[in-house]
PDB file of C-alpha atoms and ligand atoms in Angstrom:
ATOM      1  CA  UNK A   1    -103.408  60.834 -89.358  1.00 97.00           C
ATOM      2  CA  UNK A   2    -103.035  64.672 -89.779  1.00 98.00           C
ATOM      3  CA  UNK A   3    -103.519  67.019 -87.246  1.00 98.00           C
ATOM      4  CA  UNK A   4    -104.243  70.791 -87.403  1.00 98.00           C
ATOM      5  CA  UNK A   5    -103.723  72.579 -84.228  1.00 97.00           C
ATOM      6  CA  UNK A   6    -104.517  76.683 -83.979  1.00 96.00           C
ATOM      7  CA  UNK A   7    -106.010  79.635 -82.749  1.00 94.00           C
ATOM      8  CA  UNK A   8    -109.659  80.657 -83.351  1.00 87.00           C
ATOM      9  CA  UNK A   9    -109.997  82.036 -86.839  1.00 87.00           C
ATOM     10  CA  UNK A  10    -106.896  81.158 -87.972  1.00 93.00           C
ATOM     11  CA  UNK A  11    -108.679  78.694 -90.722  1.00 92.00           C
ATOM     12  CA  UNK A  12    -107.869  75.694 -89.127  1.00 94.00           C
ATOM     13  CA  UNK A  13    -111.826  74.540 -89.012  1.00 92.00           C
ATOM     14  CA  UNK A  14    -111.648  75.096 -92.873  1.00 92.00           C
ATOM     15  CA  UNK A  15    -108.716  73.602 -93.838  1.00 97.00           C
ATOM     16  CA  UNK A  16    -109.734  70.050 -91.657  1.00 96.00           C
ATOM     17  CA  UNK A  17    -112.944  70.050 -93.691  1.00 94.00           C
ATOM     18  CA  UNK A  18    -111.540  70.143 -96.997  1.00 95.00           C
ATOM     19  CA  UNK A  19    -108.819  68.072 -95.959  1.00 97.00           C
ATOM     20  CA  UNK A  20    -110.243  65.228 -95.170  1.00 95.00           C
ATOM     21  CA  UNK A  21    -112.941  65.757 -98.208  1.00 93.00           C
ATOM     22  CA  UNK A  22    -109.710  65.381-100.152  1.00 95.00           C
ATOM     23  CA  UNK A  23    -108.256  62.799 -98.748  1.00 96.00           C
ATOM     24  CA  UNK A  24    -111.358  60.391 -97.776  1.00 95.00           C
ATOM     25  CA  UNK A  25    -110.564  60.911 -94.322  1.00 96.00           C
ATOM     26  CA  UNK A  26    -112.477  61.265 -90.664  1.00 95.00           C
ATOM     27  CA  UNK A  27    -113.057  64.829 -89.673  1.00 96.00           C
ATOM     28  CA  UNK A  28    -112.722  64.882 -85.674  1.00 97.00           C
ATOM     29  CA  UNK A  29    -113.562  68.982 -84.483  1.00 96.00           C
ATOM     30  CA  UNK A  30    -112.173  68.977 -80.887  1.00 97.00           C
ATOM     31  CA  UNK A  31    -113.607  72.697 -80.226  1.00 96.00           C
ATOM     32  CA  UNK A  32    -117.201  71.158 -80.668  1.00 97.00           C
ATOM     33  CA  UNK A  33    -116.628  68.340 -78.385  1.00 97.00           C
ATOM     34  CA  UNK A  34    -114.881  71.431 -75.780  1.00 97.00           C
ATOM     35  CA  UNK A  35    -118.495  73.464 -76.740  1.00 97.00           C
ATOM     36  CA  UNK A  36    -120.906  70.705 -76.112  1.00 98.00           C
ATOM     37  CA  UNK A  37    -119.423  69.798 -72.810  1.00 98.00           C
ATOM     38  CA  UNK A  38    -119.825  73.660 -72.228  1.00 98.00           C
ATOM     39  CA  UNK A  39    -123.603  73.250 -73.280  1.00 98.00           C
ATOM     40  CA  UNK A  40    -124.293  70.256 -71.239  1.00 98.00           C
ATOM     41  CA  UNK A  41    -123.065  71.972 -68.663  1.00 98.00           C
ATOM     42  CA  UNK A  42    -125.290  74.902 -68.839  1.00 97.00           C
ATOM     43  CA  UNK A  43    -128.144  72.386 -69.710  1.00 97.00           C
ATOM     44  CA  UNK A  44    -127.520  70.490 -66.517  1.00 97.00           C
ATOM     45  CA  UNK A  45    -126.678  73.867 -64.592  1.00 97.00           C
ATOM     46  CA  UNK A  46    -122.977  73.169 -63.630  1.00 98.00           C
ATOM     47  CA  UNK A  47    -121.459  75.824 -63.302  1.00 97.00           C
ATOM     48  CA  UNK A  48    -117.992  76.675 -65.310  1.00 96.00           C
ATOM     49  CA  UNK A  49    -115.293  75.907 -62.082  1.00 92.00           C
ATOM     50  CA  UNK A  50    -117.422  72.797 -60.975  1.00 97.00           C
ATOM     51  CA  UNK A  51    -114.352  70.574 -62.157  1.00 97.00           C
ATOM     52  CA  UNK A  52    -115.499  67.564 -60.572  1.00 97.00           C
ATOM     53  CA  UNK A  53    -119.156  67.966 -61.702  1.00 98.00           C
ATOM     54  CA  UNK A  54    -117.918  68.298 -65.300  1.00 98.00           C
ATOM     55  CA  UNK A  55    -115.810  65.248 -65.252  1.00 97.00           C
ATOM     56  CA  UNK A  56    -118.596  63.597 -64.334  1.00 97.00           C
ATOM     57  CA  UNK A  57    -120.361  65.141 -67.491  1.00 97.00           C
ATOM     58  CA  UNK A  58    -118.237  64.763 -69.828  1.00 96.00           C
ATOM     59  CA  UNK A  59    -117.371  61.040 -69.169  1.00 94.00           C
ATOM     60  CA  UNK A  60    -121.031  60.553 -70.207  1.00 94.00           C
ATOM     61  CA  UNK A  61    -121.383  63.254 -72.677  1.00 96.00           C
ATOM     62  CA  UNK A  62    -123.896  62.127 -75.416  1.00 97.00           C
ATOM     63  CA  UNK A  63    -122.628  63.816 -78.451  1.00 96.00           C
ATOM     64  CA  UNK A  64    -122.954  63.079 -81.928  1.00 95.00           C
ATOM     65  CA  UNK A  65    -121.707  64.313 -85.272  1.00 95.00           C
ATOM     66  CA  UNK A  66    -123.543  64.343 -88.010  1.00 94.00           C
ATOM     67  CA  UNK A  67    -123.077  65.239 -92.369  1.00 88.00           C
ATOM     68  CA  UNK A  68    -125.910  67.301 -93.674  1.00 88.00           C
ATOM     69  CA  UNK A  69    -127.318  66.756 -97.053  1.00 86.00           C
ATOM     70  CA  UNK A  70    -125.864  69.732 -98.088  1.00 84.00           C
ATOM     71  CA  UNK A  71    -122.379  68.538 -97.047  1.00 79.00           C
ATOM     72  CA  UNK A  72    -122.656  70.606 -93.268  1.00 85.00           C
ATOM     73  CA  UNK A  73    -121.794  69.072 -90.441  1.00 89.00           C
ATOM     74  CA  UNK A  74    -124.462  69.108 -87.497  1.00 96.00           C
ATOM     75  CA  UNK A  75    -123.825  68.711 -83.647  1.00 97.00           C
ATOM     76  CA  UNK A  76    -126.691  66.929 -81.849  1.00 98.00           C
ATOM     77  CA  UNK A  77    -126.111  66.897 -77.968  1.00 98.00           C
ATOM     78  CA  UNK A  78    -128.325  64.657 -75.838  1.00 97.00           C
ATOM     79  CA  UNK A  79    -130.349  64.525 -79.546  1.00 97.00           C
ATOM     80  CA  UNK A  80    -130.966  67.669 -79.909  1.00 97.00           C
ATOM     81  CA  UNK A  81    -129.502  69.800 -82.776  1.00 97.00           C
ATOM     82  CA  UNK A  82    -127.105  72.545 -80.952  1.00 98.00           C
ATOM     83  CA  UNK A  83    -124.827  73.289 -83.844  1.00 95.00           C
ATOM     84  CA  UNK A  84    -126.267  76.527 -83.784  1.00 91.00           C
ATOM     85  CA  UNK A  85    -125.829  76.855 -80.448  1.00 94.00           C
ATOM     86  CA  UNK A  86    -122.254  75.382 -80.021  1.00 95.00           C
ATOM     87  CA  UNK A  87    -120.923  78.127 -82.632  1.00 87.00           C
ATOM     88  CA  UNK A  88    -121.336  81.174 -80.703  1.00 86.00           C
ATOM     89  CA  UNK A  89    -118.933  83.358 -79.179  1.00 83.00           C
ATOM     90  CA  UNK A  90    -120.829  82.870 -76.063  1.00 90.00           C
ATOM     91  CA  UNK A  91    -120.465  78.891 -76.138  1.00 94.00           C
ATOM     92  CA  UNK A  92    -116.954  79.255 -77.530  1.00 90.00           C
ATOM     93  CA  UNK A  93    -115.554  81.109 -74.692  1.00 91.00           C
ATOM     94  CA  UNK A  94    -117.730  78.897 -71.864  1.00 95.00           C
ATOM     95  CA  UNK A  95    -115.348  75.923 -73.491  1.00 96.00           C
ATOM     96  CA  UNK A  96    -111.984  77.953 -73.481  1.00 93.00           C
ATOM     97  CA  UNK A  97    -112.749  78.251 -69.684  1.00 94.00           C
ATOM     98  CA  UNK A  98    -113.599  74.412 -69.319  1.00 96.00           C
ATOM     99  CA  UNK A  99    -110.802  73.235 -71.422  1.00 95.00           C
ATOM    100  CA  UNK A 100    -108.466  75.061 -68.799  1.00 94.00           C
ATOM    101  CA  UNK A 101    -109.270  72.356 -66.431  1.00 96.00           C
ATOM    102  CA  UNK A 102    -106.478  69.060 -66.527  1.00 96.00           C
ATOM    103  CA  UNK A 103    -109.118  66.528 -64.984  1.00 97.00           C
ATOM    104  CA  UNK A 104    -111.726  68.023 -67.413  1.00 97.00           C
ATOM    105  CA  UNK A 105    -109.535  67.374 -70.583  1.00 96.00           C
ATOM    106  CA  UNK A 106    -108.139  63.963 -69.306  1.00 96.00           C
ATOM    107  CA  UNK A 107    -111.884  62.892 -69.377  1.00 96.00           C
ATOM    108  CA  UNK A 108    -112.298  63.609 -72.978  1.00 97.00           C
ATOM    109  CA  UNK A 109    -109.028  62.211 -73.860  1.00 96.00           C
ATOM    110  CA  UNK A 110    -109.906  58.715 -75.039  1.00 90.00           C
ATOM    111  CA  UNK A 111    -113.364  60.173 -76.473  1.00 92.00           C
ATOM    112  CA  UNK A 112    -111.138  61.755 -79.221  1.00 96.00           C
ATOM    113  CA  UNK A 113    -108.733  59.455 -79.817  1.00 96.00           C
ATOM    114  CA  UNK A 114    -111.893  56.872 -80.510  1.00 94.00           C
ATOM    115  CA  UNK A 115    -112.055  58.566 -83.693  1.00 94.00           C
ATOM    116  CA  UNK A 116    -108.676  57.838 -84.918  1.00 94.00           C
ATOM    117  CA  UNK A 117    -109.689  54.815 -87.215  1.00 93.00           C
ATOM    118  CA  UNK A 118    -109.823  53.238 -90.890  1.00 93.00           C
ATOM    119  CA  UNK A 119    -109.530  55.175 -93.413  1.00 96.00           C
ATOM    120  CA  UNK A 120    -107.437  58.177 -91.108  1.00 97.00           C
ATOM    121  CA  UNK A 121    -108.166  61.212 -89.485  1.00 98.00           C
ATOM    122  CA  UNK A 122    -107.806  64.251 -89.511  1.00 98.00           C
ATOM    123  CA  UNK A 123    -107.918  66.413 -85.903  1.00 98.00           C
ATOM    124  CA  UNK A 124    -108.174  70.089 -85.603  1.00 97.00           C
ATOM    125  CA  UNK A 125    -107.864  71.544 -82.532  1.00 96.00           C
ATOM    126  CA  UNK A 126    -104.942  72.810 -79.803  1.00 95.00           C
ATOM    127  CA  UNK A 127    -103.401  70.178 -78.753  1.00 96.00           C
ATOM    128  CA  UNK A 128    -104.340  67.688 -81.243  1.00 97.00           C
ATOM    129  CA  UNK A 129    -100.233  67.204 -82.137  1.00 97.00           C
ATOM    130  CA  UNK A 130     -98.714  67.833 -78.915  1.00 96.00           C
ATOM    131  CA  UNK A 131    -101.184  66.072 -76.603  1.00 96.00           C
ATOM    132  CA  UNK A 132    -103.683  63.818 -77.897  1.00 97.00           C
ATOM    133  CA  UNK A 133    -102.449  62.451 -81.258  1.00 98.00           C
ATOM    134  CA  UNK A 134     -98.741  62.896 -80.415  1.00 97.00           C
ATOM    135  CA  UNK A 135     -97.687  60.129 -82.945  1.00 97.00           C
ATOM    136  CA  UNK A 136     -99.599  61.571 -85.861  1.00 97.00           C
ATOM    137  CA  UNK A 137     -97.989  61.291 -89.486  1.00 97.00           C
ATOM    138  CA  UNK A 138     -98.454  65.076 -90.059  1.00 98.00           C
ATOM    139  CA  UNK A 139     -98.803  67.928 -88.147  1.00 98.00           C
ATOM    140  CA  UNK A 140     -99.713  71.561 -89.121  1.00 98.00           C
ATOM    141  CA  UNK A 141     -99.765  74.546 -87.092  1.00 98.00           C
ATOM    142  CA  UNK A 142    -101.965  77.102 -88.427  1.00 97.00           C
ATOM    143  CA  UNK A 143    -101.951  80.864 -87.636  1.00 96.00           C
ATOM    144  CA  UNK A 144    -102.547  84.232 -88.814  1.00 96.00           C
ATOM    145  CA  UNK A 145    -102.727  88.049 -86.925  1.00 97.00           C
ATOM    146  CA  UNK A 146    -105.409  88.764 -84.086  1.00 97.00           C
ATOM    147  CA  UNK A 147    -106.835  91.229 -86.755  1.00 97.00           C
ATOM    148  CA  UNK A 148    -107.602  88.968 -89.774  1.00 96.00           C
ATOM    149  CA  UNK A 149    -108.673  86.617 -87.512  1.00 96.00           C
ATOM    150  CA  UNK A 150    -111.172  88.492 -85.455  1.00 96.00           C
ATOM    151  CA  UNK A 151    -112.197  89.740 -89.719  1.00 95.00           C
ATOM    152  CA  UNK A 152    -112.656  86.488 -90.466  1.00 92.00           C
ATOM    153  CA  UNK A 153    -115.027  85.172 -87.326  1.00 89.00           C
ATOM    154  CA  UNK A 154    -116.907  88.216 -87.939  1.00 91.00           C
ATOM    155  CA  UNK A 155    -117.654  87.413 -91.693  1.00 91.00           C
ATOM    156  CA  UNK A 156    -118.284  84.008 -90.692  1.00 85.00           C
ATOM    157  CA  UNK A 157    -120.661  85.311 -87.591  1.00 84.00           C
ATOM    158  CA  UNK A 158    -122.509  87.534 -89.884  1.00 88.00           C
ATOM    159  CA  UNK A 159    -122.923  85.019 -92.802  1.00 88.00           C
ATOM    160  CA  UNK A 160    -125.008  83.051 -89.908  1.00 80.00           C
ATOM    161  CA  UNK A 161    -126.858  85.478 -88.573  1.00 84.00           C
ATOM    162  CA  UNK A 162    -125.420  85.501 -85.575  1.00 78.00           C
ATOM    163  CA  UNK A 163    -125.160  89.293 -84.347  1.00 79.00           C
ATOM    164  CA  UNK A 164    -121.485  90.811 -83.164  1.00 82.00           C
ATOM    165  CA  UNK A 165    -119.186  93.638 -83.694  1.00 91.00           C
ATOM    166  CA  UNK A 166    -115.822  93.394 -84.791  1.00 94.00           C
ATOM    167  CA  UNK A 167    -114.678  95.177 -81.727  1.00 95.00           C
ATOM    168  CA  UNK A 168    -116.597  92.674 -79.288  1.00 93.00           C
ATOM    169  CA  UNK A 169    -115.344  89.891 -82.007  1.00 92.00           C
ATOM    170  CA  UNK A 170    -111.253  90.936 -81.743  1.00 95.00           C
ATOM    171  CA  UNK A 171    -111.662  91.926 -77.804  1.00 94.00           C
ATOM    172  CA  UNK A 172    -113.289  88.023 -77.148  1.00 91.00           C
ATOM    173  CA  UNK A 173    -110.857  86.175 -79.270  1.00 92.00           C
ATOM    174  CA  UNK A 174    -107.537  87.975 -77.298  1.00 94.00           C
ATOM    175  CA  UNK A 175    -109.134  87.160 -74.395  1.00 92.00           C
ATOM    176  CA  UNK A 176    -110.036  83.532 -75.388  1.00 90.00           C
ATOM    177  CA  UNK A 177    -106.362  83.453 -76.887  1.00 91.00           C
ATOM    178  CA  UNK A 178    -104.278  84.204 -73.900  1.00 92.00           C
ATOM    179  CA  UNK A 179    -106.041  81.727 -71.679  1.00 91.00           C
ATOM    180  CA  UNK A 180    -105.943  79.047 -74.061  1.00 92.00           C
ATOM    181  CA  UNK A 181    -102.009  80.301 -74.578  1.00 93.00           C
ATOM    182  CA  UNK A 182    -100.993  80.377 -70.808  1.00 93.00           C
ATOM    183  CA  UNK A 183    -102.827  77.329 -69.064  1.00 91.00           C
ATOM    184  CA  UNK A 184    -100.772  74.899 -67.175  1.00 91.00           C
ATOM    185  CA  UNK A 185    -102.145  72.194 -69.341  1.00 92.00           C
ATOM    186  CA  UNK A 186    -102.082  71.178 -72.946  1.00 90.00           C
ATOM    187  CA  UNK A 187    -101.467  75.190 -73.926  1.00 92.00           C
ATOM    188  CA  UNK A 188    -102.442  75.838 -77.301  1.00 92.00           C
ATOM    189  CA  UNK A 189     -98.664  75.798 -78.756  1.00 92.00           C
ATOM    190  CA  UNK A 190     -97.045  74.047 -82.078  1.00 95.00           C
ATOM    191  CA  UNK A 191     -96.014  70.776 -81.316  1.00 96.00           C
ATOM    192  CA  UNK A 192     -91.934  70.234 -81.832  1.00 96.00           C
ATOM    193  CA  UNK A 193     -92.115  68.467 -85.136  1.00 97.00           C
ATOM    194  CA  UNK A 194     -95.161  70.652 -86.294  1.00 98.00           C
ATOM    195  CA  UNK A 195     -95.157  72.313 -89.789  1.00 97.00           C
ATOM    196  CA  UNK A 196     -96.394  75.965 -88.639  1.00 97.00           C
ATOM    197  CA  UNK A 197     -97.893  78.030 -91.866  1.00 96.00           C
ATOM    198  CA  UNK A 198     -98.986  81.452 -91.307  1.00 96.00           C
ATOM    199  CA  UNK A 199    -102.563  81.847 -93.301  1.00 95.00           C
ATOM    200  CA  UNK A 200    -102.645  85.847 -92.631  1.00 96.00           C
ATOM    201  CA  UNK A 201    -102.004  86.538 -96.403  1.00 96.00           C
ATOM    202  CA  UNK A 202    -103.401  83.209 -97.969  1.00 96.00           C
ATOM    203  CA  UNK A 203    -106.527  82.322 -98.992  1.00 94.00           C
ATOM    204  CA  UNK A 204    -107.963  78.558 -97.539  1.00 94.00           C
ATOM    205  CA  UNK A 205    -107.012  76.983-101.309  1.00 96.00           C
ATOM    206  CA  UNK A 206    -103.761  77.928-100.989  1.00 97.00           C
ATOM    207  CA  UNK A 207    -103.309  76.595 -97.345  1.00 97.00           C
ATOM    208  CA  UNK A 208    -104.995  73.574 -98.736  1.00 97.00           C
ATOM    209  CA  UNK A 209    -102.412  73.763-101.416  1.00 96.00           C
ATOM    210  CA  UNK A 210     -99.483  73.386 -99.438  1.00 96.00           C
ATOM    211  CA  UNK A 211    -100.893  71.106 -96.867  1.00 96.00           C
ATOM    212  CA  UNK A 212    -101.277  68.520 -99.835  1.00 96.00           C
ATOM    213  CA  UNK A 213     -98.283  69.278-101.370  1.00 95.00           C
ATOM    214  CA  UNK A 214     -96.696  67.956 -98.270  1.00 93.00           C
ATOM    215  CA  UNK A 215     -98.812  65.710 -97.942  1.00 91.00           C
ATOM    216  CA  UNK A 216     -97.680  64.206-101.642  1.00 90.00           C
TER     217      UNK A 216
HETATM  218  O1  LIG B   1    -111.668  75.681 -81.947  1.00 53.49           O
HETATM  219  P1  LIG B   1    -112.823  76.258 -81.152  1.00 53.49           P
HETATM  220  O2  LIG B   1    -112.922  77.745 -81.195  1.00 53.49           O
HETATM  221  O3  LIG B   1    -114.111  75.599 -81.519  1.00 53.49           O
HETATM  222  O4  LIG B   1    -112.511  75.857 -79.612  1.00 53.49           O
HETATM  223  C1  LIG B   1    -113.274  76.334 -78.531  1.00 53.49           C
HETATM  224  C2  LIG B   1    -112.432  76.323 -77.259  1.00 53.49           C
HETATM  225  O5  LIG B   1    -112.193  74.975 -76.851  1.00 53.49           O
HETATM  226  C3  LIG B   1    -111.054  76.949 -77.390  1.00 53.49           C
HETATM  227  O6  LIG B   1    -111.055  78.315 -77.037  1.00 53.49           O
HETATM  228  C4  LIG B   1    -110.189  76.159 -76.452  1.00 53.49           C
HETATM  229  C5  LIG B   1    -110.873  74.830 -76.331  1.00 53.49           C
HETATM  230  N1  LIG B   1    -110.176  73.756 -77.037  1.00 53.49           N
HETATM  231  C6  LIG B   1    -109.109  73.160 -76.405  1.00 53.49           C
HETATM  232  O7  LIG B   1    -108.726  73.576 -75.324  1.00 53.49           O
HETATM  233  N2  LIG B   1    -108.472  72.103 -76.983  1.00 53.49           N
HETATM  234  C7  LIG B   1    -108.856  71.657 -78.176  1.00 53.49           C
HETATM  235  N3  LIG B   1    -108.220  70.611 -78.721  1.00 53.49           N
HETATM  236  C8  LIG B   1    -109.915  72.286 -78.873  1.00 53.49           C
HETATM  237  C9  LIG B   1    -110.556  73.351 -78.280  1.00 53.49           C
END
């Protein structure tokens, strides 16, 4: 079990994916489960501070995960295809504000840790080491500056069509950062025996590099 906890754009999506291509491992993307709860709610038309409401939700959330041919993963909610959807800044924020909610993230709790099984895992998310997987056999703590971040959603946003500007991009992501940074509950923090590698200056092979080296 590996986990990989981090800001937006700090590479952490990346580095799970090829990580557990590597290693043979499950791939569990706790921002998408925090997104499609946000969709479901907007789908169902709960609003964002409705805690009770989206317990309710996401204690039946029907998500699923899906590998494309191409070697993509897609989101279905409710079995419908939302991976577009679910990767906007729009969607990405909605879920920063849900995921500030305690009851709201004790609901999803054992929904994650379902996917810790045979052959391993590997978790990216916030609080994948300090909260949910606290007894995992690695931990990484990625990061990198608010700039090359917000240039690296952008590219990302672009490359799928997906309109923004970098100001909008950089402005969204500090915003998203410091509420995921000061909630009361699982804040997005390294957990204490977390490796923490800064990716500002390396490229995602030679994160990867590292991580394995460890790993080894
Ligand atoms: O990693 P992401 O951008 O897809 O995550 C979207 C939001 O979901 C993020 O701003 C905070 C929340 N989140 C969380 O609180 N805990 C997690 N383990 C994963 C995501």
């Amino acid at each position: 079990m590996i986990t990989v906890d981090g800001p937006s754009g700090s590479g952490k999506g990346a580095l799970s994916q090829l990580l557990a291509r590597r290693l043979g491992y499950r791939l569990l993307d706790s921002g998408a489960v925090y997104r499609i709860l946000a969709l479901a709610a907007q789908r169902h038309g709960v609003v964002l501070n409705d805690c009770q409401a989206l317990v309710r939700l996401a204690s039946q959330l029907d998500m699923r995960f899906e590998i494309t041919a191409d070697g993509g993963r897609a989101i279905f909610l409710e079995g419908r295809d939302v991976t577009r959807d679910s990767r906007t800044e729009r969607c990405g924020n909605a879920a920063s504000k849900i995921a500030a909610l305690g009851p709201v993230r004790e609901a999803l709790l054992h929904r994650q840790r379902e996917y810790a099984r045979w052959p391993g895992l590997v978790a990216d998310g916030r609080d994948m080491g300090s909260v949910v997987f606290p007894q995992a056999d690695l931990k990484i703590f990625l990061t990198a500056t608010l700039e090359e971040r917000a240039r690296r959603r952008y590219k990302q946003l672009k490359e799928q069509g997906i309109g923004a500007s970098l100001d909008a991009v950089l402005n969204e992501l500090a915003e998203r950062d410091e509420r995921d940074r000061n909630r009361s509950v699982a804040p997005l923090k390294p957990a204490e025996d977390a490796i923490v590698i800064d990716s500002t200056d390396l490229s995602i092979d030679e994160v990867l590099e590292k991580v394995l080296a460890v790993v080894r």
